mmCIF file of N, CA and C in Angstrom:
data_model
loop_
_atom_site.group_PDB
_atom_site.id
_atom_site.type_symbol
_atom_site.label_atom_id
_atom_site.label_comp_id
_atom_site.label_asym_id
_atom_site.label_seq_id
_atom_site.Cartn_x
_atom_site.Cartn_y
_atom_site.Cartn_z
ATOM 1 N N UNK A 1 4.197 -24.596 16.988
ATOM 2 C CA UNK A 1 2.798 -24.289 16.758
ATOM 3 C C UNK A 1 2.641 -22.972 16.009
ATOM 4 N N UNK A 2 3.478 -21.974 16.354
ATOM 5 C CA UNK A 2 3.391 -20.693 15.665
ATOM 6 C C UNK A 2 3.735 -20.841 14.191
ATOM 7 N N UNK A 3 4.699 -21.693 13.894
ATOM 8 C CA UNK A 3 5.108 -21.906 12.504
ATOM 9 C C UNK A 3 3.973 -22.524 11.694
ATOM 10 N N UNK A 4 3.250 -23.447 12.288
ATOM 11 C CA UNK A 4 2.142 -24.096 11.592
ATOM 12 C C UNK A 4 1.033 -23.080 11.332
ATOM 13 N N UNK A 5 0.749 -22.245 12.301
ATOM 14 C CA UNK A 5 -0.266 -21.211 12.142
ATOM 15 C C UNK A 5 0.147 -20.222 11.058
ATOM 16 N N UNK A 6 1.409 -19.790 11.089
ATOM 17 C CA UNK A 6 1.905 -18.852 10.085
ATOM 18 C C UNK A 6 1.839 -19.470 8.693
ATOM 19 N N UNK A 7 2.177 -20.724 8.579
ATOM 20 C CA UNK A 7 2.114 -21.420 7.298
ATOM 21 C C UNK A 7 0.675 -21.481 6.792
ATOM 22 N N UNK A 8 -0.251 -21.827 7.658
ATOM 23 C CA UNK A 8 -1.658 -21.919 7.266
ATOM 24 C C UNK A 8 -2.190 -20.561 6.823
ATOM 25 N N UNK A 9 -1.846 -19.519 7.556
ATOM 26 C CA UNK A 9 -2.284 -18.167 7.188
ATOM 27 C C UNK A 9 -1.662 -17.774 5.848
ATOM 28 N N UNK A 10 -0.392 -18.082 5.658
ATOM 29 C CA UNK A 10 0.279 -17.768 4.397
ATOM 30 C C UNK A 10 -0.352 -18.469 3.218
ATOM 31 N N UNK A 11 -0.687 -19.733 3.389
ATOM 32 C CA UNK A 11 -1.326 -20.490 2.315
ATOM 33 C C UNK A 11 -2.700 -19.906 2.000
ATOM 34 N N UNK A 12 -3.477 -19.624 3.030
ATOM 35 C CA UNK A 12 -4.817 -19.061 2.823
ATOM 36 C C UNK A 12 -4.737 -17.699 2.144
ATOM 37 N N UNK A 13 -3.818 -16.865 2.577
ATOM 38 C CA UNK A 13 -3.664 -15.542 1.981
ATOM 39 C C UNK A 13 -3.212 -15.656 0.534
ATOM 40 N N UNK A 14 -2.267 -16.531 0.266
ATOM 41 C CA UNK A 14 -1.799 -16.746 -1.101
ATOM 42 C C UNK A 14 -2.912 -17.246 -2.009
ATOM 43 N N UNK A 15 -3.709 -18.139 -1.501
ATOM 44 C CA UNK A 15 -4.834 -18.654 -2.286
ATOM 45 C C UNK A 15 -5.815 -17.524 -2.591
ATOM 46 N N UNK A 16 -6.163 -16.752 -1.561
ATOM 47 C CA UNK A 16 -7.140 -15.680 -1.741
ATOM 48 C C UNK A 16 -6.642 -14.638 -2.741
ATOM 49 N N UNK A 17 -5.382 -14.240 -2.603
ATOM 50 C CA UNK A 17 -4.841 -13.226 -3.497
ATOM 51 C C UNK A 17 -4.668 -13.755 -4.919
ATOM 52 N N UNK A 18 -4.649 -15.057 -5.068
ATOM 53 C CA UNK A 18 -4.569 -15.651 -6.389
ATOM 54 C C UNK A 18 -5.911 -15.733 -7.089
ATOM 55 N N UNK A 19 -6.983 -15.536 -6.355
ATOM 56 C CA UNK A 19 -8.307 -15.580 -6.963
ATOM 57 C C UNK A 19 -8.591 -14.249 -7.655
ATOM 58 N N UNK A 20 -9.597 -14.252 -8.493
ATOM 59 C CA UNK A 20 -9.957 -13.035 -9.234
ATOM 60 C C UNK A 20 -10.348 -11.906 -8.285
ATOM 61 N N UNK A 21 -11.130 -12.222 -7.266
ATOM 62 C CA UNK A 21 -11.553 -11.196 -6.310
ATOM 63 C C UNK A 21 -10.355 -10.637 -5.551
ATOM 64 N N UNK A 22 -9.423 -11.498 -5.200
ATOM 65 C CA UNK A 22 -8.230 -11.046 -4.504
ATOM 66 C C UNK A 22 -7.397 -10.108 -5.362
ATOM 67 N N UNK A 23 -7.254 -10.455 -6.641
ATOM 68 C CA UNK A 23 -6.488 -9.597 -7.549
ATOM 69 C C UNK A 23 -7.174 -8.254 -7.727
ATOM 70 N N UNK A 24 -8.509 -8.259 -7.775
ATOM 71 C CA UNK A 24 -9.251 -6.993 -7.899
ATOM 72 C C UNK A 24 -8.978 -6.101 -6.689
ATOM 73 N N UNK A 25 -8.948 -6.692 -5.504
ATOM 74 C CA UNK A 25 -8.685 -5.902 -4.302
ATOM 75 C C UNK A 25 -7.265 -5.366 -4.300
ATOM 76 N N UNK A 26 -6.313 -6.154 -4.790
ATOM 77 C CA UNK A 26 -4.935 -5.678 -4.880
ATOM 78 C C UNK A 26 -4.863 -4.498 -5.836
ATOM 79 N N UNK A 27 -5.550 -4.600 -6.978
ATOM 80 C CA UNK A 27 -5.552 -3.513 -7.949
ATOM 81 C C UNK A 27 -6.184 -2.251 -7.364
ATOM 82 N N UNK A 28 -7.254 -2.422 -6.602
ATOM 83 C CA UNK A 28 -7.894 -1.269 -5.965
ATOM 84 C C UNK A 28 -6.962 -0.620 -4.957
ATOM 85 N N UNK A 29 -6.250 -1.426 -4.189
ATOM 86 C CA UNK A 29 -5.318 -0.899 -3.194
ATOM 87 C C UNK A 29 -4.168 -0.160 -3.875
ATOM 88 N N UNK A 30 -3.662 -0.713 -4.982
ATOM 89 C CA UNK A 30 -2.597 -0.042 -5.726
ATOM 90 C C UNK A 30 -3.066 1.308 -6.247
ATOM 91 N N UNK A 31 -4.279 1.348 -6.816
ATOM 92 C CA UNK A 31 -4.814 2.590 -7.353
ATOM 93 C C UNK A 31 -4.966 3.630 -6.245
ATOM 94 N N UNK A 32 -5.467 3.200 -5.101
ATOM 95 C CA UNK A 32 -5.627 4.125 -3.980
ATOM 96 C C UNK A 32 -4.273 4.664 -3.524
ATOM 97 N N UNK A 33 -3.270 3.789 -3.457
ATOM 98 C CA UNK A 33 -1.938 4.227 -3.035
ATOM 99 C C UNK A 33 -1.345 5.217 -4.019
ATOM 100 N N UNK A 34 -1.479 4.951 -5.309
ATOM 101 C CA UNK A 34 -0.935 5.858 -6.325
ATOM 102 C C UNK A 34 -1.679 7.196 -6.296
ATOM 103 N N UNK A 35 -2.997 7.144 -6.209
ATOM 104 C CA UNK A 35 -3.786 8.379 -6.159
ATOM 105 C C UNK A 35 -3.430 9.207 -4.932
ATOM 106 N N UNK A 36 -3.234 8.552 -3.804
ATOM 107 C CA UNK A 36 -2.872 9.262 -2.578
ATOM 108 C C UNK A 36 -1.493 9.884 -2.716
ATOM 109 N N UNK A 37 -0.530 9.133 -3.232
ATOM 110 C CA UNK A 37 0.839 9.639 -3.390
ATOM 111 C C UNK A 37 0.871 10.837 -4.333
ATOM 112 N N UNK A 38 0.052 10.813 -5.378
ATOM 113 C CA UNK A 38 0.053 11.891 -6.367
ATOM 114 C C UNK A 38 -0.814 13.073 -5.965
ATOM 115 N N UNK A 39 -1.477 12.994 -4.841
ATOM 116 C CA UNK A 39 -2.299 14.105 -4.351
ATOM 117 C C UNK A 39 -1.386 15.299 -4.059
ATOM 118 N N UNK A 40 -1.751 16.479 -4.543
ATOM 119 C CA UNK A 40 -0.909 17.663 -4.325
ATOM 120 C C UNK A 40 -0.655 17.965 -2.849
ATOM 121 N N UNK A 41 -1.613 17.686 -1.986
ATOM 122 C CA UNK A 41 -1.415 17.948 -0.557
ATOM 123 C C UNK A 41 -0.341 17.036 0.017
ATOM 124 N N UNK A 42 -0.336 15.783 -0.426
ATOM 125 C CA UNK A 42 0.681 14.835 0.037
ATOM 126 C C UNK A 42 2.044 15.265 -0.486
ATOM 127 N N UNK A 43 2.117 15.642 -1.739
ATOM 128 C CA UNK A 43 3.389 16.044 -2.327
ATOM 129 C C UNK A 43 3.932 17.312 -1.666
ATOM 130 N N UNK A 44 3.040 18.187 -1.239
ATOM 131 C CA UNK A 44 3.475 19.383 -0.512
ATOM 132 C C UNK A 44 4.159 18.988 0.798
ATOM 133 N N UNK A 45 3.571 18.057 1.512
ATOM 134 C CA UNK A 45 4.165 17.598 2.777
ATOM 135 C C UNK A 45 5.484 16.865 2.526
ATOM 136 N N UNK A 46 5.544 16.097 1.452
ATOM 137 C CA UNK A 46 6.776 15.394 1.106
ATOM 138 C C UNK A 46 7.887 16.404 0.867
ATOM 139 N N UNK A 47 7.570 17.467 0.148
ATOM 140 C CA UNK A 47 8.566 18.510 -0.129
ATOM 141 C C UNK A 47 9.035 19.174 1.159
ATOM 142 N N UNK A 48 8.107 19.435 2.073
ATOM 143 C CA UNK A 48 8.470 20.051 3.351
ATOM 144 C C UNK A 48 9.434 19.152 4.128
ATOM 145 N N UNK A 49 9.149 17.874 4.163
ATOM 146 C CA UNK A 49 10.008 16.936 4.895
ATOM 147 C C UNK A 49 11.374 16.849 4.222
ATOM 148 N N UNK A 50 11.407 16.810 2.908
ATOM 149 C CA UNK A 50 12.681 16.748 2.193
ATOM 150 C C UNK A 50 13.533 17.976 2.491
ATOM 151 N N UNK A 51 12.909 19.136 2.559
ATOM 152 C CA UNK A 51 13.638 20.358 2.870
ATOM 153 C C UNK A 51 14.206 20.319 4.289
ATOM 154 N N UNK A 52 13.417 19.826 5.247
ATOM 155 C CA UNK A 52 13.885 19.724 6.622
ATOM 156 C C UNK A 52 15.072 18.756 6.727
ATOM 157 N N UNK A 53 14.987 17.646 6.010
ATOM 158 C CA UNK A 53 16.056 16.661 6.042
ATOM 159 C C UNK A 53 17.322 17.243 5.408
ATOM 160 N N UNK A 54 17.147 17.985 4.336
ATOM 161 C CA UNK A 54 18.303 18.569 3.647
ATOM 162 C C UNK A 54 19.010 19.594 4.527
ATOM 163 N N UNK A 55 18.279 20.269 5.390
ATOM 164 C CA UNK A 55 18.874 21.280 6.277
ATOM 165 C C UNK A 55 19.703 20.638 7.363
ATOM 166 N N UNK A 56 19.364 19.436 7.765
ATOM 167 C CA UNK A 56 20.066 18.759 8.864
ATOM 168 C C UNK A 56 21.157 17.940 8.355
#
């Protein structure tokens, strides 16, 4: 039963993401992720974590 439910959800999600509206939402999510990653505050924290990892 779980497999049938997972299959149905997968098909529905695939269909939705294949539509124009779904692709627009994917593009918006990608833009948000890139903008967040390139934010100077995020990059500052990334550098701090990299330094801590390098010390250990």
